[in-house]
Tab-separated table of C-alpha atoms in Angstrom:
chain	number	residue	atom	x	y	z
A	1	MET	CA	-5.745	9.376	13.966
A	2	PRO	CA	-1.954	9.478	13.737
A	3	ARG	CA	-0.293	6.302	12.664
A	4	LEU	CA	1.759	4.127	14.953
A	5	ALA	CA	5.276	4.816	14.787
A	6	ARG	CA	7.009	1.994	13.166
A	7	LYS	CA	9.445	1.604	16.173
A	8	ASN	CA	6.413	0.842	18.233
A	9	LEU	CA	5.085	-2.039	16.274
A	10	GLY	CA	6.096	-4.547	18.952
A	11	THR	CA	7.405	-7.212	16.378
A	12	CYS	CA	10.449	-8.084	14.391
A	13	PHE	CA	8.363	-9.442	11.360
A	14	LEU	CA	7.104	-6.884	8.856
A	15	HIS	CA	5.149	-6.961	5.743
A	16	VAL	CA	6.498	-4.062	3.697
A	17	MET	CA	4.999	-2.747	0.656
A	18	VAL	CA	5.785	0.012	-1.856
A	19	GLN	CA	3.433	1.133	-4.513
A	20	GLY	CA	3.770	3.562	-7.506
A	21	VAL	CA	2.231	6.836	-7.054
A	22	ASN	CA	-1.340	7.036	-8.489
A	23	LYS	CA	-0.826	3.244	-8.809
A	24	GLU	CA	1.491	3.773	-11.838
A	25	TYR	CA	3.175	0.771	-13.401
A	26	ILE	CA	6.711	1.677	-12.076
A	27	PHE	CA	7.937	-1.894	-12.632
A	28	SER	CA	6.281	-2.407	-16.012
A	29	LYS	CA	9.634	-3.481	-17.568
A	30	THR	CA	11.888	-6.446	-16.712
A	31	GLU	CA	14.844	-4.000	-16.507
A	32	TYR	CA	13.187	-1.900	-13.749
A	33	ILE	CA	12.359	-4.884	-11.561
A	34	GLU	CA	15.908	-6.210	-12.077
A	35	LYS	CA	17.264	-2.685	-11.117
A	36	TYR	CA	15.035	-2.318	-8.108
A	37	LEU	CA	16.147	-5.979	-7.017
A	38	SER	CA	19.883	-4.875	-7.769
A	39	ILE	CA	19.550	-1.754	-5.697
A	40	PHE	CA	17.741	-3.527	-2.825
A	41	ASN	CA	20.545	-6.236	-2.534
A	42	LYS	CA	23.314	-3.750	-3.070
A	43	ASN	CA	22.010	-1.644	-0.367
A	44	LYS	CA	21.321	-4.459	2.001
A	45	VAL	CA	25.145	-4.600	2.853
A	46	GLY	CA	25.518	-2.885	6.045
A	47	PHE	CA	22.002	-3.202	7.351
A	48	ASN	CA	21.065	-6.099	9.550
A	49	PHE	CA	17.635	-7.713	8.348
A	50	THR	CA	16.462	-10.780	6.646
A	51	ILE	CA	14.241	-11.179	3.632
A	52	ILE	CA	11.542	-13.993	4.160
A	53	ALA	CA	9.517	-13.523	1.111
A	54	TYR	CA	9.260	-10.902	-1.748
A	55	CYS	CA	7.150	-10.309	-4.960
A	56	ILE	CA	7.780	-7.428	-7.368
A	57	MET	CA	4.528	-6.731	-9.362
A	58	ASN	CA	3.866	-4.015	-12.058
A	59	ASN	CA	2.916	-1.302	-9.879
A	60	HIS	CA	3.895	-2.462	-6.329
A	61	ALA	CA	6.184	-4.707	-4.252
A	62	HIS	CA	5.923	-6.790	-1.309
A	63	PHE	CA	8.637	-7.883	1.211
A	64	LEU	CA	8.269	-9.880	4.420
A	65	ILE	CA	11.127	-8.874	6.503
A	66	TYR	CA	12.635	-9.880	9.837
A	67	THR	CA	14.447	-7.015	11.701
A	68	GLU	CA	15.394	-6.263	15.176
A	69	ASN	CA	16.026	-2.667	14.352
A	70	ILE	CA	13.148	-1.281	12.472
A	71	GLU	CA	14.529	2.469	12.459
A	72	ASP	CA	17.588	1.199	10.667
A	73	PHE	CA	15.447	-0.727	8.211
A	74	GLY	CA	13.579	2.477	7.503
A	75	LYS	CA	16.958	4.072	6.465
A	76	PHE	CA	17.565	1.233	4.153
A	77	MET	CA	14.085	1.654	2.460
A	78	GLN	CA	14.684	5.478	2.251
A	79	LYS	CA	17.899	4.879	0.481
A	80	THR	CA	16.764	2.008	-1.805
A	81	ASN	CA	13.628	3.862	-2.892
A	82	LEU	CA	15.367	7.244	-3.471
A	83	GLN	CA	18.030	5.444	-5.575
A	84	PHE	CA	15.548	3.733	-7.706
A	85	ALA	CA	13.339	6.779	-8.097
A	86	THR	CA	16.215	8.967	-9.114
A	87	MET	CA	17.285	6.546	-11.681
A	88	TYR	CA	13.583	5.930	-12.945
A	89	ASN	CA	12.830	9.597	-13.283
A	90	LYS	CA	16.215	10.196	-15.116
A	91	GLU	CA	15.555	7.569	-17.573
A	92	ASN	CA	11.755	8.483	-18.041
A	93	ASN	CA	12.479	12.411	-18.231
A	94	ARG	CA	10.239	13.086	-15.107
A	95	CYS	CA	10.424	14.683	-11.911
A	96	GLY	CA	8.658	14.313	-8.524
A	97	VAL	CA	7.713	11.376	-6.406
A	98	LEU	CA	7.678	8.017	-7.784
A	99	PHE	CA	6.418	5.938	-4.740
A	100	ARG	CA	2.900	6.464	-3.017
A	101	ASN	CA	3.925	7.707	0.421
A	102	ARG	CA	7.065	6.374	1.837
A	103	TYR	CA	6.299	2.597	2.191
A	104	ARG	CA	3.560	0.900	4.216
A	105	THR	CA	4.348	-1.638	7.059
A	106	GLU	CA	2.133	-4.195	8.743
A	107	GLY	CA	3.395	-6.070	11.737
A	108	ILE	CA	3.246	-9.798	11.911
A	109	TYR	CA	2.354	-11.052	15.238
A	110	ASP	CA	1.774	-14.821	14.989
A	111	GLU	CA	2.981	-17.780	13.005
A	112	ARG	CA	-0.284	-18.149	11.272
A	113	TYR	CA	-0.381	-14.691	9.932
A	114	LEU	CA	3.501	-15.042	9.031
A	115	ILE	CA	2.507	-18.193	6.826
A	116	ASN	CA	-0.539	-16.563	5.384
A	117	CYS	CA	1.484	-13.531	4.465
A	118	ILE	CA	4.096	-15.673	2.713
A	119	LYS	CA	1.286	-17.382	0.808
A	120	TYR	CA	-0.255	-13.887	-0.121
A	121	ILE	CA	2.841	-12.570	-1.386
A	122	HIS	CA	3.747	-15.712	-3.479
A	123	GLU	CA	0.157	-15.935	-4.899
A	124	ASN	CA	0.009	-12.222	-5.900
A	125	PRO	CA	0.960	-12.756	-9.722
A	126	VAL	CA	-1.431	-15.687	-9.939
A	127	LYS	CA	-4.491	-13.713	-8.609
A	128	ALA	CA	-3.495	-10.916	-10.990
A	129	GLY	CA	-3.504	-13.276	-13.762
A	130	MET	CA	-0.087	-12.675	-14.715
A	131	VAL	CA	0.872	-16.496	-14.540
A	132	LYS	CA	-1.037	-19.708	-14.016
A	133	LYS	CA	1.172	-21.101	-11.147
A	134	CYS	CA	3.459	-19.389	-8.674
A	135	GLU	CA	6.655	-20.991	-9.961
A	136	HIS	CA	6.181	-19.371	-13.358
A	137	TYR	CA	6.548	-15.991	-11.742
A	138	ARG	CA	10.310	-14.960	-11.987
A	139	TYR	CA	10.259	-12.027	-9.673
A	140	SER	CA	9.220	-13.595	-6.410
A	141	SER	CA	10.792	-15.736	-3.761
A	142	TYR	CA	8.553	-18.648	-4.453
A	143	ASN	CA	11.279	-20.561	-6.365
A	144	ASP	CA	13.534	-19.662	-3.642
A	145	TYR	CA	11.805	-21.635	-1.275
A	146	VAL	CA	11.250	-24.646	-3.661
A	147	LYS	CA	14.863	-24.803	-4.633
A	148	ASN	CA	16.094	-23.677	-1.130
A	149	CYS	CA	18.447	-20.980	-2.696
A	150	GLY	CA	18.345	-17.279	-3.614
A	151	MET	CA	17.385	-13.957	-1.993
A	152	ALA	CA	14.799	-15.305	0.592
A	153	LYS	CA	16.839	-18.429	1.807
A	154	SER	CA	16.899	-18.053	5.544
A	155	GLU	CA	17.363	-19.784	8.734
A	156	ILE	CA	14.306	-18.384	10.089
A	157	MET	CA	12.212	-20.122	7.334
A	158	LEU	CA	13.997	-23.381	8.232
A	159	LYS	CA	12.812	-22.928	11.788
A	160	VAL	CA	9.239	-22.073	10.589
A	161	PHE	CA	8.913	-24.910	7.964
A	162	GLY	CA	11.620	-27.303	8.944
A	163	LYS	CA	14.481	-28.560	7.049
A	164	ASN	CA	12.650	-31.408	5.090
A	165	CYS	CA	9.423	-29.352	4.323
A	166	ASN	CA	8.135	-29.447	0.885
A	167	TYR	CA	7.045	-25.912	0.569
């Protein structure tokens, strides 16, 4: 059965996942996580989407995104992943694809699923045994929520959780 075209998902909220080919640990070094986030942030200029939540693990990354133009976001992801793969392959003297498939997208269709997705993304490092508490993991938006700052600070989340919410 062919996959549903992303432009036909019928929602602006997307759970986006990228993973290393063969589940390789492409983000095994801190410098690779920081480089991916740097490329992600640099490329975000000129594209219209909001990062609601994120978490970069050793072999994959999760992003919860709000966008009204899924096709434009697809161009952003292609550009970001290509730049990272080019850098990674050069530094590691390798060639070929770095990411498993292009990237995976799941539509978010209701507020409950939205909140569960945020929770899932933030608890990923705890479930993997990397840290004991969400706030101890550096490469997630959990602390952006707690401190109300950073990459994932957004008006959308203020609408969902309210101004005085203790996330």
